[in-house]
XYZ file of N, CA and C in Angstrom:
276
model
N 67.083 42.582 4.331
C 67.246 42.197 3.054
C 67.339 43.290 2.050
N 68.433 43.157 1.258
C 68.492 44.233 0.475
C 67.489 44.227 -0.556
N 67.111 45.385 -1.433
C 66.082 45.421 -2.440
C 66.594 44.399 -3.471
N 67.743 44.137 -3.708
C 68.049 43.356 -4.967
C 67.626 42.010 -4.737
N 67.442 41.457 -3.487
C 67.072 40.280 -3.306
C 65.490 40.101 -3.161
N 64.999 41.348 -2.646
C 63.577 41.314 -2.386
C 62.570 40.904 -3.600
N 61.716 40.230 -3.308
C 60.853 39.784 -4.369
C 59.505 40.656 -4.635
N 59.463 41.083 -5.899
C 58.443 42.151 -6.326
C 56.980 41.237 -6.383
N 56.124 41.691 -5.808
C 54.742 41.028 -5.881
C 53.919 41.724 -7.199
N 53.409 40.831 -7.690
C 52.707 41.151 -8.959
C 51.538 41.913 -8.651
N 51.276 43.012 -9.585
C 50.160 43.661 -9.364
C 48.995 42.671 -9.720
N 47.814 42.624 -8.931
C 46.648 41.927 -9.284
C 45.856 41.967 -10.791
N 46.176 43.354 -11.138
C 45.682 43.760 -12.576
C 46.526 43.125 -13.647
N 47.692 42.664 -13.264
C 48.699 41.809 -14.247
C 48.477 40.439 -14.490
N 47.542 40.032 -13.501
C 47.084 38.502 -13.436
C 46.073 38.414 -14.317
N 45.862 37.211 -14.939
C 44.495 36.621 -15.396
C 44.062 35.238 -15.365
N 42.762 35.180 -14.659
C 42.361 33.748 -14.478
C 41.365 33.515 -15.743
N 41.328 32.211 -16.103
C 40.980 31.627 -17.384
C 40.054 30.375 -16.821
N 38.593 30.599 -17.104
C 37.962 29.448 -16.905
C 37.422 28.899 -18.221
N 37.665 27.668 -18.473
C 37.351 26.917 -19.551
C 36.410 25.933 -19.233
N 35.150 25.962 -19.843
C 34.194 25.302 -19.443
C 32.915 25.123 -20.608
N 31.791 24.526 -20.435
C 30.836 24.396 -21.482
C 29.491 24.935 -20.729
N 28.464 25.323 -21.557
C 27.080 25.728 -21.022
C 26.636 24.287 -20.382
N 25.737 24.729 -19.280
C 25.128 23.247 -18.900
C 25.952 22.500 -18.058
N 27.012 22.970 -17.328
C 28.133 22.106 -16.723
C 27.936 22.632 -15.228
N 27.465 21.961 -14.282
C 27.249 22.341 -13.161
C 28.558 22.642 -12.324
N 29.419 21.821 -12.759
C 30.932 21.986 -12.039
C 31.581 23.231 -12.609
N 31.166 23.786 -13.956
C 31.689 24.904 -14.331
C 30.922 26.091 -13.822
N 29.675 26.007 -13.170
C 28.939 27.038 -12.713
C 29.575 27.110 -11.354
N 29.778 25.987 -10.434
C 30.438 26.173 -9.344
C 31.875 26.722 -9.264
N 32.553 26.281 -10.285
C 33.981 27.167 -10.539
C 33.925 28.470 -10.790
N 32.893 28.874 -11.537
C 32.860 30.381 -11.926
C 32.387 31.192 -10.685
N 31.654 30.556 -9.811
C 31.203 31.285 -8.430
C 32.587 31.439 -7.515
N 33.421 30.467 -7.738
C 34.553 30.689 -6.719
C 35.776 31.545 -7.262
N 35.688 31.734 -8.846
C 36.510 32.532 -9.441
C 36.029 33.956 -9.179
N 34.766 34.290 -9.529
C 34.200 35.275 -9.341
C 34.306 35.975 -7.973
N 34.259 35.357 -6.973
C 34.588 35.620 -5.408
C 36.085 35.951 -5.347
N 36.972 35.113 -5.596
C 38.320 35.316 -5.379
C 38.877 36.482 -6.114
N 38.592 36.521 -7.530
C 39.126 37.571 -8.348
C 38.597 38.935 -8.053
N 37.206 38.862 -7.738
C 36.626 40.141 -7.219
C 37.179 40.821 -6.342
N 37.366 39.978 -5.243
C 38.105 40.315 -3.911
C 39.447 40.877 -3.898
N 40.291 40.194 -4.941
C 41.673 40.756 -5.269
C 41.940 41.645 -6.301
N 40.820 41.921 -7.084
C 40.995 42.750 -8.169
C 41.700 42.151 -9.300
N 41.384 40.785 -9.555
C 42.173 40.198 -10.517
C 41.212 40.016 -11.836
N 41.246 40.282 -12.967
C 40.392 40.034 -14.135
C 40.665 38.689 -14.403
N 39.190 38.284 -15.008
C 39.055 36.781 -15.310
C 38.491 36.864 -16.413
N 38.475 35.569 -17.118
C 37.651 35.427 -18.506
C 36.899 33.994 -18.493
N 36.117 34.055 -19.437
C 35.526 32.476 -19.545
C 35.627 31.992 -21.016
N 36.049 30.956 -21.205
C 36.005 30.395 -22.700
C 35.223 29.043 -22.589
N 34.358 28.913 -23.941
C 33.527 27.913 -24.128
C 34.225 26.818 -24.962
N 34.400 25.626 -24.547
C 35.187 24.596 -25.269
C 34.148 24.337 -26.549
N 32.837 24.476 -26.641
C 31.826 24.086 -27.685
C 32.180 25.203 -28.754
N 32.918 26.302 -28.457
C 33.107 27.327 -29.468
C 34.450 27.331 -29.981
N 35.318 26.465 -29.465
C 36.948 26.388 -29.560
C 37.290 24.860 -30.008
N 37.572 24.665 -31.058
C 37.985 23.237 -31.291
C 39.317 22.680 -30.798
N 40.483 23.815 -30.726
C 41.658 23.665 -29.892
C 41.374 23.222 -28.416
N 40.707 23.985 -27.845
C 40.236 24.059 -26.349
C 39.681 22.718 -26.128
N 38.442 22.162 -27.132
C 37.844 21.148 -26.830
C 38.857 19.669 -26.758
N 39.614 19.854 -27.736
C 40.533 18.815 -27.988
C 41.629 18.732 -26.642
N 42.147 19.869 -26.282
C 43.054 19.763 -25.109
C 42.387 19.679 -23.748
N 41.145 19.911 -23.627
C 40.451 20.003 -22.161
C 39.213 19.080 -22.059
N 38.557 18.477 -22.934
C 37.074 18.249 -22.782
C 36.992 17.097 -21.877
N 37.999 16.286 -21.298
C 37.693 15.458 -20.383
C 37.846 16.057 -19.093
N 38.620 17.367 -18.951
C 38.757 17.853 -17.718
C 38.050 19.084 -17.062
N 36.964 19.300 -18.022
C 36.355 20.771 -17.556
C 35.423 20.553 -16.519
N 35.397 21.814 -15.590
C 36.320 23.074 -15.870
C 37.618 23.129 -15.616
N 38.286 23.605 -16.327
C 39.631 23.809 -16.458
C 40.083 25.506 -15.904
N 40.800 25.753 -15.178
C 41.212 27.135 -14.708
C 42.716 27.295 -14.846
N 42.911 28.252 -15.685
C 44.357 28.670 -15.903
C 44.596 29.952 -15.266
N 45.833 29.966 -14.718
C 46.301 31.190 -14.022
C 47.313 31.807 -14.862
N 47.192 33.079 -15.502
C 48.289 33.535 -16.392
C 48.701 32.622 -17.480
N 47.683 31.877 -18.138
C 47.993 30.756 -19.034
C 48.357 29.454 -18.705
N 48.709 29.191 -17.579
C 49.171 28.067 -17.009
C 48.192 27.357 -16.479
N 47.904 25.894 -16.638
C 46.983 25.144 -16.022
C 47.050 25.253 -14.489
N 46.157 25.554 -13.716
C 46.069 25.651 -12.126
C 45.390 24.799 -11.607
N 44.178 24.255 -12.148
C 43.339 23.079 -11.695
C 42.074 22.685 -12.529
N 41.644 21.618 -12.522
C 40.476 21.040 -13.134
C 39.516 20.418 -12.162
N 38.339 20.211 -12.864
C 37.120 19.791 -12.037
C 36.646 20.540 -10.808
N 37.351 20.853 -9.811
C 36.821 21.452 -8.735
C 37.995 22.668 -8.329
N 37.443 23.834 -8.068
C 38.385 25.064 -7.880
C 38.215 25.226 -6.354
N 39.643 25.131 -5.734
C 39.717 25.216 -4.177
C 39.959 26.834 -4.107
N 39.122 27.451 -3.257
C 39.204 28.901 -3.147
C 40.446 29.356 -2.599
N 40.826 28.580 -1.368
C 42.232 29.000 -0.685
C 43.476 28.726 -1.568
N 43.336 27.744 -2.530
C 44.477 27.409 -3.647
C 44.520 28.720 -4.503
N 43.448 28.946 -4.924
C 43.218 29.980 -6.063
C 43.738 31.185 -5.507
N 43.453 31.569 -4.390
C 43.998 32.837 -3.568
C 45.138 32.744 -3.503
N 45.804 31.679 -2.906
C 47.331 31.761 -2.809
C 48.186 31.846 -4.044
N 47.630 31.071 -4.913
C 48.274 31.388 -6.530
C 48.215 32.664 -6.967
N 47.139 33.561 -6.637
C 47.157 34.740 -7.179
C 47.887 35.831 -6.380
N 48.112 35.527 -5.048
C 48.745 36.469 -4.152
C 50.322 36.341 -4.064
N 50.627 35.337 -4.579
C 52.099 34.912 -4.852
C 52.799 35.557 -6.106
N 54.121 35.413 -6.545
C 54.586 35.858 -7.633
C 54.277 34.974 -8.666
């Protein structure tokens, strides 16, 4: 295959995982554990946002928390599947 048609993998440092949740949420704690593990192993940065501190996030996601975004797009909500997150972060 020529270089022209080869897909370039994204550098893990160019990715961003965002966990949207709230304090006292056991599903959010579970999601954070998975995110910390996968992102730590892959070298992908991640951030945590609290819906109780952001009205826009609260309106958008309050029924779905925890919500996980990958590069700003919704990846999943409620439960984070480790294998699915890893796959999303290792593909383009």
